């Protein structure tokens, strides 16, 4: 009897989740009725995590103003009532927020993605979980890679950094490259072929973080967030097992970073996210400082992540592993 790598990965990830499901607050920039966030929601629930989805009612993935204060947050403005239906006609007009009639765990908040995050953490989640906080925030997977120098202008990474810096909740931002200009609805008859792969990769990383999690500590080092970018699928990069994970930095080499990179793959610098994504079947995973966003976390935190994810981390072809 032959068992595929994908099947083994699924069994391992599911086994980890069955042992210790997480309380996860899920959000995105592409809207609460986007196919990808709903597909991931189904997968996380299948893996026995407790999940509450709180996201904008429409696509909010356009660049916002330059933003460098994840601690305080740009949330002075109030959430207003909708003047039209939600994306894909998934809700009627009116009201500042609401939830699916049969699923109170599926919510929309009429505002910036950070408004959704704020109301999710401060109001919606406590009501559903009897005052208990999320153990992890997942933002995405969102369409369009989020890399330097756009980190402080794309809501995806901003929202993840805000959850960590302001609320002390570990957070991961997921984004995928796409050659398709369309967004798909949660109930589309033609499911995007890349969604199964990207959702499987999210589950793979989450399972690894759970497996190496130390009791009594957060899932990630304090005051950090993970910025994870998937390249577009191709003829040779289309299944979960086709991809390798690379620890990346934000800016290209040659740009000054106030925080030195950890020594890894035989070098004292890390490949940029851009280079990683354009080197083949490689996923860039960068550990950022949540309060400064566009700089790396300190070396101690970087080394902690390597110790946690070392079994899945790879080097780009031109670099050697330690």
PDB file of C-alpha atoms in Angstrom:
ATOM      1  CA  UNK A   1       0.000   0.000   0.000  1.00  0.00           C
ATOM      2  CA  UNK A   2       1.427   3.381  -1.007  1.00  0.00           C
ATOM      3  CA  UNK A   3       0.766   6.500   1.100  1.00  0.00           C
ATOM      4  CA  UNK A   4       1.507   9.904  -0.406  1.00  0.00           C
ATOM      5  CA  UNK A   5       3.540  12.604   1.347  1.00  0.00           C
ATOM      6  CA  UNK A   6       0.464  14.809   1.253  1.00  0.00           C
ATOM      7  CA  UNK A   7      -1.574  12.158   3.062  1.00  0.00           C
ATOM      8  CA  UNK A   8       1.106  11.688   5.721  1.00  0.00           C
ATOM      9  CA  UNK A   9       1.342  15.468   6.203  1.00  0.00           C
ATOM     10  CA  UNK A  10      -2.424  15.657   6.597  1.00  0.00           C
ATOM     11  CA  UNK A  11      -2.424  12.857   9.180  1.00  0.00           C
ATOM     12  CA  UNK A  12       0.406  14.445  11.172  1.00  0.00           C
ATOM     13  CA  UNK A  13      -1.136  17.907  11.133  1.00  0.00           C
ATOM     14  CA  UNK A  14      -4.538  16.542  12.070  1.00  0.00           C
ATOM     15  CA  UNK A  15      -3.045  14.477  14.876  1.00  0.00           C
ATOM     16  CA  UNK A  16      -1.374  17.544  16.342  1.00  0.00           C
ATOM     17  CA  UNK A  17      -4.576  19.541  16.150  1.00  0.00           C
ATOM     18  CA  UNK A  18      -6.660  16.784  17.719  1.00  0.00           C
ATOM     19  CA  UNK A  19      -4.277  16.769  20.668  1.00  0.00           C
ATOM     20  CA  UNK A  20      -4.419  20.513  21.276  1.00  0.00           C
ATOM     21  CA  UNK A  21      -6.719  22.634  19.155  1.00  0.00           C
ATOM     22  CA  UNK A  22      -6.073  26.373  19.285  1.00  0.00           C
ATOM     23  CA  UNK A  23      -8.439  29.285  19.760  1.00  0.00           C
ATOM     24  CA  UNK A  24      -7.956  31.231  16.524  1.00  0.00           C
ATOM     25  CA  UNK A  25      -9.260  34.605  15.428  1.00  0.00           C
ATOM     26  CA  UNK A  26      -9.309  34.641  11.653  1.00  0.00           C
ATOM     27  CA  UNK A  27      -9.433  37.760   9.479  1.00  0.00           C
ATOM     28  CA  UNK A  28      -8.365  39.022   6.059  1.00  0.00           C
ATOM     29  CA  UNK A  29      -8.293  41.997   3.700  1.00  0.00           C
ATOM     30  CA  UNK A  30     -10.201  40.388   0.833  1.00  0.00           C
ATOM     31  CA  UNK A  31     -13.550  40.296   2.630  1.00  0.00           C
ATOM     32  CA  UNK A  32     -15.510  37.966   4.886  1.00  0.00           C
ATOM     33  CA  UNK A  33     -17.186  36.160   1.948  1.00  0.00           C
ATOM     34  CA  UNK A  34     -13.963  35.542  -0.008  1.00  0.00           C
ATOM     35  CA  UNK A  35     -13.482  31.889  -0.939  1.00  0.00           C
ATOM     36  CA  UNK A  36      -9.984  31.555   0.502  1.00  0.00           C
ATOM     37  CA  UNK A  37     -10.832  32.693   4.035  1.00  0.00           C
ATOM     38  CA  UNK A  38     -13.878  30.411   4.119  1.00  0.00           C
ATOM     39  CA  UNK A  39     -11.883  27.457   2.755  1.00  0.00           C
ATOM     40  CA  UNK A  40      -9.233  27.950   5.441  1.00  0.00           C
ATOM     41  CA  UNK A  41     -11.970  28.349   8.061  1.00  0.00           C
ATOM     42  CA  UNK A  42     -13.383  24.955   7.066  1.00  0.00           C
ATOM     43  CA  UNK A  43      -9.911  23.382   7.258  1.00  0.00           C
ATOM     44  CA  UNK A  44      -9.112  24.831  10.686  1.00  0.00           C
ATOM     45  CA  UNK A  45     -12.420  23.599  12.072  1.00  0.00           C
ATOM     46  CA  UNK A  46     -11.806  20.200  10.495  1.00  0.00           C
ATOM     47  CA  UNK A  47      -8.514  20.121  12.424  1.00  0.00           C
ATOM     48  CA  UNK A  48     -10.458  20.750  15.649  1.00  0.00           C
ATOM     49  CA  UNK A  49      -9.429  24.346  16.247  1.00  0.00           C
ATOM     50  CA  UNK A  50     -11.927  26.801  17.687  1.00  0.00           C
ATOM     51  CA  UNK A  51     -12.225  29.564  15.103  1.00  0.00           C
ATOM     52  CA  UNK A  52     -14.027  32.896  14.988  1.00  0.00           C
ATOM     53  CA  UNK A  53     -13.930  34.772  11.691  1.00  0.00           C
ATOM     54  CA  UNK A  54     -14.165  38.581  11.807  1.00  0.00           C
ATOM     55  CA  UNK A  55     -13.379  40.454   8.593  1.00  0.00           C
ATOM     56  CA  UNK A  56     -14.458  43.460   6.496  1.00  0.00           C
ATOM     57  CA  UNK A  57     -17.663  43.038   4.451  1.00  0.00           C
ATOM     58  CA  UNK A  58     -15.840  44.006   1.240  1.00  0.00           C
ATOM     59  CA  UNK A  59     -12.388  43.790  -0.298  1.00  0.00           C
ATOM     60  CA  UNK A  60     -10.065  46.148   1.617  1.00  0.00           C
ATOM     61  CA  UNK A  61      -6.748  45.026   0.177  1.00  0.00           C
ATOM     62  CA  UNK A  62      -5.793  48.312  -1.523  1.00  0.00           C
ATOM     63  CA  UNK A  63      -2.734  50.063  -0.040  1.00  0.00           C
ATOM     64  CA  UNK A  64      -3.564  52.323   2.879  1.00  0.00           C
ATOM     65  CA  UNK A  65      -1.647  55.290   4.264  1.00  0.00           C
ATOM     66  CA  UNK A  66       1.915  54.722   5.430  1.00  0.00           C
ATOM     67  CA  UNK A  67       1.595  53.335   8.901  1.00  0.00           C
ATOM     68  CA  UNK A  68       4.212  52.664  11.534  1.00  0.00           C
ATOM     69  CA  UNK A  69       2.400  52.567  14.896  1.00  0.00           C
ATOM     70  CA  UNK A  70       0.993  49.075  15.485  1.00  0.00           C
ATOM     71  CA  UNK A  71       0.886  49.615  19.257  1.00  0.00           C
ATOM     72  CA  UNK A  72      -1.724  52.377  19.347  1.00  0.00           C
ATOM     73  CA  UNK A  73      -3.535  51.614  16.117  1.00  0.00           C
ATOM     74  CA  UNK A  74      -5.422  53.941  13.721  1.00  0.00           C
ATOM     75  CA  UNK A  75      -8.790  53.164  15.279  1.00  0.00           C
ATOM     76  CA  UNK A  76      -9.967  56.561  16.461  1.00  0.00           C
ATOM     77  CA  UNK A  77     -12.611  56.712  13.719  1.00  0.00           C
ATOM     78  CA  UNK A  78     -15.854  54.840  14.350  1.00  0.00           C
ATOM     79  CA  UNK A  79     -17.241  51.979  12.304  1.00  0.00           C
ATOM     80  CA  UNK A  80     -20.212  53.246  10.255  1.00  0.00           C
ATOM     81  CA  UNK A  81     -23.342  51.613   8.837  1.00  0.00           C
ATOM     82  CA  UNK A  82     -23.196  50.016   5.393  1.00  0.00           C
ATOM     83  CA  UNK A  83     -24.830  51.861   2.507  1.00  0.00           C
ATOM     84  CA  UNK A  84     -25.038  48.781   0.273  1.00  0.00           C
ATOM     85  CA  UNK A  85     -24.884  44.984   0.392  1.00  0.00           C
ATOM     86  CA  UNK A  86     -21.696  43.098   1.271  1.00  0.00           C
ATOM     87  CA  UNK A  87     -19.459  41.583  -1.408  1.00  0.00           C
ATOM     88  CA  UNK A  88     -21.053  38.774  -3.421  1.00  0.00           C
ATOM     89  CA  UNK A  89     -24.408  39.859  -1.926  1.00  0.00           C
ATOM     90  CA  UNK A  90     -23.449  38.064   1.272  1.00  0.00           C
ATOM     91  CA  UNK A  91     -25.295  40.533   3.517  1.00  0.00           C
ATOM     92  CA  UNK A  92     -27.936  43.235   3.210  1.00  0.00           C
ATOM     93  CA  UNK A  93     -27.179  46.931   3.535  1.00  0.00           C
ATOM     94  CA  UNK A  94     -27.316  48.702   6.886  1.00  0.00           C
ATOM     95  CA  UNK A  95     -25.674  48.223  10.247  1.00  0.00           C
ATOM     96  CA  UNK A  96     -22.040  48.571  11.339  1.00  0.00           C
ATOM     97  CA  UNK A  97     -21.530  44.827  11.896  1.00  0.00           C
ATOM     98  CA  UNK A  98     -23.353  41.512  11.820  1.00  0.00           C
ATOM     99  CA  UNK A  99     -22.885  37.771  11.530  1.00  0.00           C
ATOM    100  CA  UNK A 100     -24.135  34.863   9.481  1.00  0.00           C
ATOM    101  CA  UNK A 101     -27.675  33.980  10.620  1.00  0.00           C
ATOM    102  CA  UNK A 102     -26.855  30.328  11.275  1.00  0.00           C
ATOM    103  CA  UNK A 103     -23.145  30.775  12.139  1.00  0.00           C
ATOM    104  CA  UNK A 104     -22.435  33.438  14.795  1.00  0.00           C
ATOM    105  CA  UNK A 105     -18.737  32.581  14.405  1.00  0.00           C
ATOM    106  CA  UNK A 106     -18.759  34.183  10.910  1.00  0.00           C
ATOM    107  CA  UNK A 107     -18.765  37.975  11.328  1.00  0.00           C
ATOM    108  CA  UNK A 108     -18.265  41.159   9.335  1.00  0.00           C
ATOM    109  CA  UNK A 109     -17.345  44.600  10.663  1.00  0.00           C
ATOM    110  CA  UNK A 110     -17.831  47.589   8.381  1.00  0.00           C
ATOM    111  CA  UNK A 111     -14.420  49.251   8.357  1.00  0.00           C
ATOM    112  CA  UNK A 112     -10.694  48.792   7.866  1.00  0.00           C
ATOM    113  CA  UNK A 113      -9.325  45.264   8.500  1.00  0.00           C
ATOM    114  CA  UNK A 114      -7.871  46.595  11.769  1.00  0.00           C
ATOM    115  CA  UNK A 115     -11.353  47.619  12.877  1.00  0.00           C
ATOM    116  CA  UNK A 116     -12.446  44.044  12.322  1.00  0.00           C
ATOM    117  CA  UNK A 117      -9.474  42.835  14.347  1.00  0.00           C
ATOM    118  CA  UNK A 118     -10.198  45.259  17.182  1.00  0.00           C
ATOM    119  CA  UNK A 119     -13.892  44.449  17.449  1.00  0.00           C
ATOM    120  CA  UNK A 120     -13.131  40.758  17.110  1.00  0.00           C
ATOM    121  CA  UNK A 121     -10.682  40.738  20.019  1.00  0.00           C
ATOM    122  CA  UNK A 122     -12.485  43.207  22.274  1.00  0.00           C
ATOM    123  CA  UNK A 123     -16.138  42.358  21.682  1.00  0.00           C
ATOM    124  CA  UNK A 124     -17.072  39.440  19.432  1.00  0.00           C
ATOM    125  CA  UNK A 125     -14.623  36.786  20.650  1.00  0.00           C
ATOM    126  CA  UNK A 126     -15.224  37.417  24.395  1.00  0.00           C
ATOM    127  CA  UNK A 127     -18.968  37.043  23.841  1.00  0.00           C
ATOM    128  CA  UNK A 128     -18.542  33.725  22.026  1.00  0.00           C
ATOM    129  CA  UNK A 129     -15.746  32.335  24.203  1.00  0.00           C
ATOM    130  CA  UNK A 130     -16.875  33.508  27.635  1.00  0.00           C
ATOM    131  CA  UNK A 131     -14.197  36.179  27.948  1.00  0.00           C
ATOM    132  CA  UNK A 132     -11.309  34.011  26.720  1.00  0.00           C
ATOM    133  CA  UNK A 133      -8.698  35.539  24.370  1.00  0.00           C
ATOM    134  CA  UNK A 134      -7.534  33.999  21.091  1.00  0.00           C
ATOM    135  CA  UNK A 135      -4.253  32.105  21.197  1.00  0.00           C
ATOM    136  CA  UNK A 136      -3.463  33.015  17.609  1.00  0.00           C
ATOM    137  CA  UNK A 137      -4.522  35.532  14.982  1.00  0.00           C
ATOM    138  CA  UNK A 138      -4.386  34.456  11.331  1.00  0.00           C
ATOM    139  CA  UNK A 139      -4.783  37.111   8.655  1.00  0.00           C
ATOM    140  CA  UNK A 140      -5.360  35.688   5.189  1.00  0.00           C
ATOM    141  CA  UNK A 141      -4.539  34.033   2.976  1.00  0.00           C
ATOM    142  CA  UNK A 142      -4.901  37.272   1.027  1.00  0.00           C
ATOM    143  CA  UNK A 143      -4.414  37.747  -2.681  1.00  0.00           C
ATOM    144  CA  UNK A 144      -1.195  39.527  -3.652  1.00  0.00           C
ATOM    145  CA  UNK A 145       2.190  39.088  -1.999  1.00  0.00           C
ATOM    146  CA  UNK A 146       2.985  41.481   0.855  1.00  0.00           C
ATOM    147  CA  UNK A 147       6.710  42.220   0.876  1.00  0.00           C
ATOM    148  CA  UNK A 148       9.136  45.097   1.479  1.00  0.00           C
ATOM    149  CA  UNK A 149       8.739  48.023   0.840  1.00  0.00           C
ATOM    150  CA  UNK A 150       4.927  47.655   1.066  1.00  0.00           C
ATOM    151  CA  UNK A 151       4.716  46.094   4.533  1.00  0.00           C
ATOM    152  CA  UNK A 152       3.558  49.303   6.195  1.00  0.00           C
ATOM    153  CA  UNK A 153       0.953  50.073   3.530  1.00  0.00           C
ATOM    154  CA  UNK A 154      -0.853  46.750   3.025  1.00  0.00           C
ATOM    155  CA  UNK A 155      -3.533  45.959   5.649  1.00  0.00           C
ATOM    156  CA  UNK A 156      -2.635  42.254   5.782  1.00  0.00           C
ATOM    157  CA  UNK A 157       0.719  42.656   7.544  1.00  0.00           C
ATOM    158  CA  UNK A 158      -0.418  45.751   9.470  1.00  0.00           C
ATOM    159  CA  UNK A 159      -3.306  43.865  11.056  1.00  0.00           C
ATOM    160  CA  UNK A 160      -1.094  40.969  12.122  1.00  0.00           C
ATOM    161  CA  UNK A 161       1.495  43.315  13.642  1.00  0.00           C
ATOM    162  CA  UNK A 162      -1.272  45.214  15.452  1.00  0.00           C
ATOM    163  CA  UNK A 163      -2.651  42.038  17.045  1.00  0.00           C
ATOM    164  CA  UNK A 164       0.787  41.193  18.419  1.00  0.00           C
ATOM    165  CA  UNK A 165       1.962  44.669  19.447  1.00  0.00           C
ATOM    166  CA  UNK A 166      -1.300  45.984  20.914  1.00  0.00           C
ATOM    167  CA  UNK A 167      -2.893  42.838  22.333  1.00  0.00           C
ATOM    168  CA  UNK A 168       0.069  40.506  22.818  1.00  0.00           C
ATOM    169  CA  UNK A 169      -1.509  37.777  20.669  1.00  0.00           C
ATOM    170  CA  UNK A 170       0.753  35.775  18.321  1.00  0.00           C
ATOM    171  CA  UNK A 171      -0.139  36.591  14.731  1.00  0.00           C
ATOM    172  CA  UNK A 172       0.625  35.341  11.225  1.00  0.00           C
ATOM    173  CA  UNK A 173      -0.002  37.121   7.934  1.00  0.00           C
ATOM    174  CA  UNK A 174      -0.451  34.865   4.883  1.00  0.00           C
ATOM    175  CA  UNK A 175      -0.455  36.147   1.288  1.00  0.00           C
ATOM    176  CA  UNK A 176      -0.287  34.378  -2.057  1.00  0.00           C
ATOM    177  CA  UNK A 177       0.892  35.409  -5.483  1.00  0.00           C
ATOM    178  CA  UNK A 178      -1.680  35.089  -8.233  1.00  0.00           C
ATOM    179  CA  UNK A 179      -1.842  35.560 -11.985  1.00  0.00           C
ATOM    180  CA  UNK A 180      -5.630  35.679 -11.859  1.00  0.00           C
ATOM    181  CA  UNK A 181      -7.206  39.109 -11.447  1.00  0.00           C
ATOM    182  CA  UNK A 182     -10.511  37.856 -10.031  1.00  0.00           C
ATOM    183  CA  UNK A 183     -11.710  37.203  -6.492  1.00  0.00           C
ATOM    184  CA  UNK A 184     -13.943  34.181  -5.823  1.00  0.00           C
ATOM    185  CA  UNK A 185     -16.955  34.042  -3.524  1.00  0.00           C
ATOM    186  CA  UNK A 186     -17.416  31.552  -0.700  1.00  0.00           C
ATOM    187  CA  UNK A 187     -20.127  29.696  -2.664  1.00  0.00           C
ATOM    188  CA  UNK A 188     -18.515  29.653  -6.106  1.00  0.00           C
ATOM    189  CA  UNK A 189     -19.204  26.554  -8.164  1.00  0.00           C
ATOM    190  CA  UNK A 190     -15.708  26.717  -9.687  1.00  0.00           C
ATOM    191  CA  UNK A 191     -13.282  26.429  -6.784  1.00  0.00           C
ATOM    192  CA  UNK A 192      -9.833  27.994  -7.344  1.00  0.00           C
ATOM    193  CA  UNK A 193      -7.313  25.180  -7.799  1.00  0.00           C
ATOM    194  CA  UNK A 194      -4.615  26.969  -5.815  1.00  0.00           C
ATOM    195  CA  UNK A 195      -6.741  27.284  -2.676  1.00  0.00           C
ATOM    196  CA  UNK A 196      -6.336  23.626  -1.714  1.00  0.00           C
ATOM    197  CA  UNK A 197      -2.548  23.983  -1.869  1.00  0.00           C
ATOM    198  CA  UNK A 198      -2.351  27.262   0.034  1.00  0.00           C
ATOM    199  CA  UNK A 199      -4.742  26.083   2.742  1.00  0.00           C
ATOM    200  CA  UNK A 200      -2.703  22.883   3.062  1.00  0.00           C
ATOM    201  CA  UNK A 201       0.486  24.923   3.464  1.00  0.00           C
ATOM    202  CA  UNK A 202      -1.100  27.053   6.202  1.00  0.00           C
ATOM    203  CA  UNK A 203      -2.085  23.870   8.017  1.00  0.00           C
ATOM    204  CA  UNK A 204       1.451  22.486   7.571  1.00  0.00           C
ATOM    205  CA  UNK A 205       3.105  25.521   9.172  1.00  0.00           C
ATOM    206  CA  UNK A 206       0.544  25.709  11.952  1.00  0.00           C
ATOM    207  CA  UNK A 207       1.023  22.039  12.742  1.00  0.00           C
ATOM    208  CA  UNK A 208       4.799  22.497  12.978  1.00  0.00           C
ATOM    209  CA  UNK A 209       4.412  25.471  15.332  1.00  0.00           C
ATOM    210  CA  UNK A 210       2.032  23.463  17.518  1.00  0.00           C
ATOM    211  CA  UNK A 211       4.301  20.433  17.604  1.00  0.00           C
ATOM    212  CA  UNK A 212       7.265  22.510  18.825  1.00  0.00           C
ATOM    213  CA  UNK A 213       5.234  24.748  21.127  1.00  0.00           C
ATOM    214  CA  UNK A 214       6.542  25.021  24.683  1.00  0.00           C
ATOM    215  CA  UNK A 215       3.818  24.868  27.322  1.00  0.00           C
ATOM    216  CA  UNK A 216       3.149  28.176  29.059  1.00  0.00           C
ATOM    217  CA  UNK A 217       4.598  30.272  26.247  1.00  0.00           C
ATOM    218  CA  UNK A 218       3.063  31.963  23.226  1.00  0.00           C
ATOM    219  CA  UNK A 219       3.050  30.262  19.868  1.00  0.00           C
ATOM    220  CA  UNK A 220       5.597  32.870  18.676  1.00  0.00           C
ATOM    221  CA  UNK A 221       8.229  34.971  20.505  1.00  0.00           C
ATOM    222  CA  UNK A 222       6.698  38.045  22.219  1.00  0.00           C
ATOM    223  CA  UNK A 223       6.231  41.231  20.150  1.00  0.00           C
ATOM    224  CA  UNK A 224       6.789  39.477  16.839  1.00  0.00           C
ATOM    225  CA  UNK A 225       4.663  38.436  13.878  1.00  0.00           C
ATOM    226  CA  UNK A 226       5.227  36.112  10.943  1.00  0.00           C
ATOM    227  CA  UNK A 227       4.927  37.412   7.404  1.00  0.00           C
ATOM    228  CA  UNK A 228       4.437  34.413   5.106  1.00  0.00           C
ATOM    229  CA  UNK A 229       4.264  34.666   1.320  1.00  0.00           C
ATOM    230  CA  UNK A 230       3.382  31.888  -1.124  1.00  0.00           C
ATOM    231  CA  UNK A 231       4.475  32.156  -4.780  1.00  0.00           C
ATOM    232  CA  UNK A 232       1.981  31.565  -7.602  1.00  0.00           C
ATOM    233  CA  UNK A 233       1.396  27.946  -8.535  1.00  0.00           C
ATOM    234  CA  UNK A 234       3.097  26.588 -11.650  1.00  0.00           C
ATOM    235  CA  UNK A 235       3.443  23.299 -13.500  1.00  0.00           C
ATOM    236  CA  UNK A 236       6.215  22.204 -11.125  1.00  0.00           C
ATOM    237  CA  UNK A 237       4.998  23.982  -7.986  1.00  0.00           C
ATOM    238  CA  UNK A 238       1.393  23.011  -7.410  1.00  0.00           C
ATOM    239  CA  UNK A 239       1.138  20.572  -4.485  1.00  0.00           C
ATOM    240  CA  UNK A 240       1.923  21.047  -0.786  1.00  0.00           C
ATOM    241  CA  UNK A 241       4.920  18.714  -0.989  1.00  0.00           C
ATOM    242  CA  UNK A 242       6.415  20.666  -3.928  1.00  0.00           C
ATOM    243  CA  UNK A 243       7.223  23.681  -1.771  1.00  0.00           C
ATOM    244  CA  UNK A 244      10.083  24.461   0.615  1.00  0.00           C
ATOM    245  CA  UNK A 245      10.138  27.037   3.402  1.00  0.00           C
ATOM    246  CA  UNK A 246      12.893  29.661   3.516  1.00  0.00           C
ATOM    247  CA  UNK A 247      13.667  31.984   6.427  1.00  0.00           C
ATOM    248  CA  UNK A 248      13.788  35.399   4.775  1.00  0.00           C
ATOM    249  CA  UNK A 249      14.546  39.014   5.566  1.00  0.00           C
ATOM    250  CA  UNK A 250      12.485  41.986   4.473  1.00  0.00           C
ATOM    251  CA  UNK A 251      14.753  44.296   2.491  1.00  0.00           C
ATOM    252  CA  UNK A 252      17.169  43.159  -0.248  1.00  0.00           C
ATOM    253  CA  UNK A 253      20.792  42.763   0.745  1.00  0.00           C
ATOM    254  CA  UNK A 254      22.598  46.065   0.667  1.00  0.00           C
ATOM    255  CA  UNK A 255      19.840  47.962   2.462  1.00  0.00           C
ATOM    256  CA  UNK A 256      20.673  48.791   6.036  1.00  0.00           C
ATOM    257  CA  UNK A 257      18.611  47.045   8.702  1.00  0.00           C
ATOM    258  CA  UNK A 258      19.068  48.149  12.337  1.00  0.00           C
ATOM    259  CA  UNK A 259      18.656  44.527  13.422  1.00  0.00           C
ATOM    260  CA  UNK A 260      21.246  42.027  12.166  1.00  0.00           C
ATOM    261  CA  UNK A 261      20.024  38.742  10.764  1.00  0.00           C
ATOM    262  CA  UNK A 262      20.749  35.465  12.486  1.00  0.00           C
ATOM    263  CA  UNK A 263      23.509  33.338  10.977  1.00  0.00           C
ATOM    264  CA  UNK A 264      21.761  30.783   8.835  1.00  0.00           C
ATOM    265  CA  UNK A 265      22.500  28.877   5.632  1.00  0.00           C
ATOM    266  CA  UNK A 266      26.167  29.764   6.051  1.00  0.00           C
ATOM    267  CA  UNK A 267      25.609  33.526   5.964  1.00  0.00           C
ATOM    268  CA  UNK A 268      24.973  36.395   8.361  1.00  0.00           C
ATOM    269  CA  UNK A 269      22.272  37.790   6.078  1.00  0.00           C
ATOM    270  CA  UNK A 270      18.938  36.396   4.987  1.00  0.00           C
ATOM    271  CA  UNK A 271      17.606  36.380   1.421  1.00  0.00           C
ATOM    272  CA  UNK A 272      14.890  38.946   0.816  1.00  0.00           C
ATOM    273  CA  UNK A 273      11.281  37.867   0.479  1.00  0.00           C
ATOM    274  CA  UNK A 274      11.351  39.040  -3.135  1.00  0.00           C
ATOM    275  CA  UNK A 275      14.381  36.924  -4.011  1.00  0.00           C
ATOM    276  CA  UNK A 276      12.929  33.908  -2.238  1.00  0.00           C
ATOM    277  CA  UNK A 277       9.622  34.106  -4.092  1.00  0.00           C
ATOM    278  CA  UNK A 278      11.414  34.403  -7.439  1.00  0.00           C
ATOM    279  CA  UNK A 279      13.764  31.453  -6.895  1.00  0.00           C
ATOM    280  CA  UNK A 280      11.400  28.561  -7.591  1.00  0.00           C
ATOM    281  CA  UNK A 281       9.116  26.551  -5.313  1.00  0.00           C
ATOM    282  CA  UNK A 282      10.038  28.526  -2.199  1.00  0.00           C
ATOM    283  CA  UNK A 283       7.859  30.119   0.468  1.00  0.00           C
ATOM    284  CA  UNK A 284       9.276  33.148   2.275  1.00  0.00           C
ATOM    285  CA  UNK A 285       8.755  33.255   6.020  1.00  0.00           C
ATOM    286  CA  UNK A 286       9.975  36.388   7.825  1.00  0.00           C
ATOM    287  CA  UNK A 287       9.835  37.061  11.558  1.00  0.00           C
ATOM    288  CA  UNK A 288       9.115  40.744  12.023  1.00  0.00           C
ATOM    289  CA  UNK A 289       9.284  43.135  14.949  1.00  0.00           C
ATOM    290  CA  UNK A 290       5.605  43.847  15.663  1.00  0.00           C
ATOM    291  CA  UNK A 291       6.157  47.401  16.892  1.00  0.00           C
ATOM    292  CA  UNK A 292       8.363  48.447  13.961  1.00  0.00           C
ATOM    293  CA  UNK A 293       6.927  46.139  11.278  1.00  0.00           C
ATOM    294  CA  UNK A 294       9.490  46.535   8.503  1.00  0.00           C
ATOM    295  CA  UNK A 295      12.509  45.398  10.514  1.00  0.00           C
ATOM    296  CA  UNK A 296      13.349  41.896  11.642  1.00  0.00           C
ATOM    297  CA  UNK A 297      12.808  40.604  15.147  1.00  0.00           C
ATOM    298  CA  UNK A 298      15.969  40.381  17.238  1.00  0.00           C
ATOM    299  CA  UNK A 299      18.477  37.571  16.820  1.00  0.00           C
ATOM    300  CA  UNK A 300      17.255  35.700  19.915  1.00  0.00           C
ATOM    301  CA  UNK A 301      13.735  35.546  18.468  1.00  0.00           C
ATOM    302  CA  UNK A 302      15.068  34.558  15.038  1.00  0.00           C
ATOM    303  CA  UNK A 303      17.103  31.730  16.561  1.00  0.00           C
ATOM    304  CA  UNK A 304      14.052  30.610  18.544  1.00  0.00           C
ATOM    305  CA  UNK A 305      12.086  30.338  15.307  1.00  0.00           C
ATOM    306  CA  UNK A 306      14.876  28.360  13.623  1.00  0.00           C
ATOM    307  CA  UNK A 307      14.935  25.941  16.535  1.00  0.00           C
ATOM    308  CA  UNK A 308      11.172  25.552  16.220  1.00  0.00           C
ATOM    309  CA  UNK A 309      10.935  25.207  12.435  1.00  0.00           C
ATOM    310  CA  UNK A 310      14.353  23.772  11.605  1.00  0.00           C
ATOM    311  CA  UNK A 311      12.900  20.501  10.352  1.00  0.00           C
ATOM    312  CA  UNK A 312      11.027  22.235   7.522  1.00  0.00           C
ATOM    313  CA  UNK A 313      13.360  25.173   6.749  1.00  0.00           C
ATOM    314  CA  UNK A 314      15.495  25.024   3.607  1.00  0.00           C
ATOM    315  CA  UNK A 315      18.095  27.209   1.925  1.00  0.00           C
ATOM    316  CA  UNK A 316      17.974  28.703  -1.540  1.00  0.00           C
ATOM    317  CA  UNK A 317      20.074  26.754  -4.073  1.00  0.00           C
ATOM    318  CA  UNK A 318      23.013  29.183  -3.933  1.00  0.00           C
ATOM    319  CA  UNK A 319      23.255  28.971  -0.135  1.00  0.00           C
ATOM    320  CA  UNK A 320      24.321  26.181   2.142  1.00  0.00           C
ATOM    321  CA  UNK A 321      22.607  25.174   5.350  1.00  0.00           C
ATOM    322  CA  UNK A 322      24.248  25.377   8.772  1.00  0.00           C
TER     323      UNK A 322
END
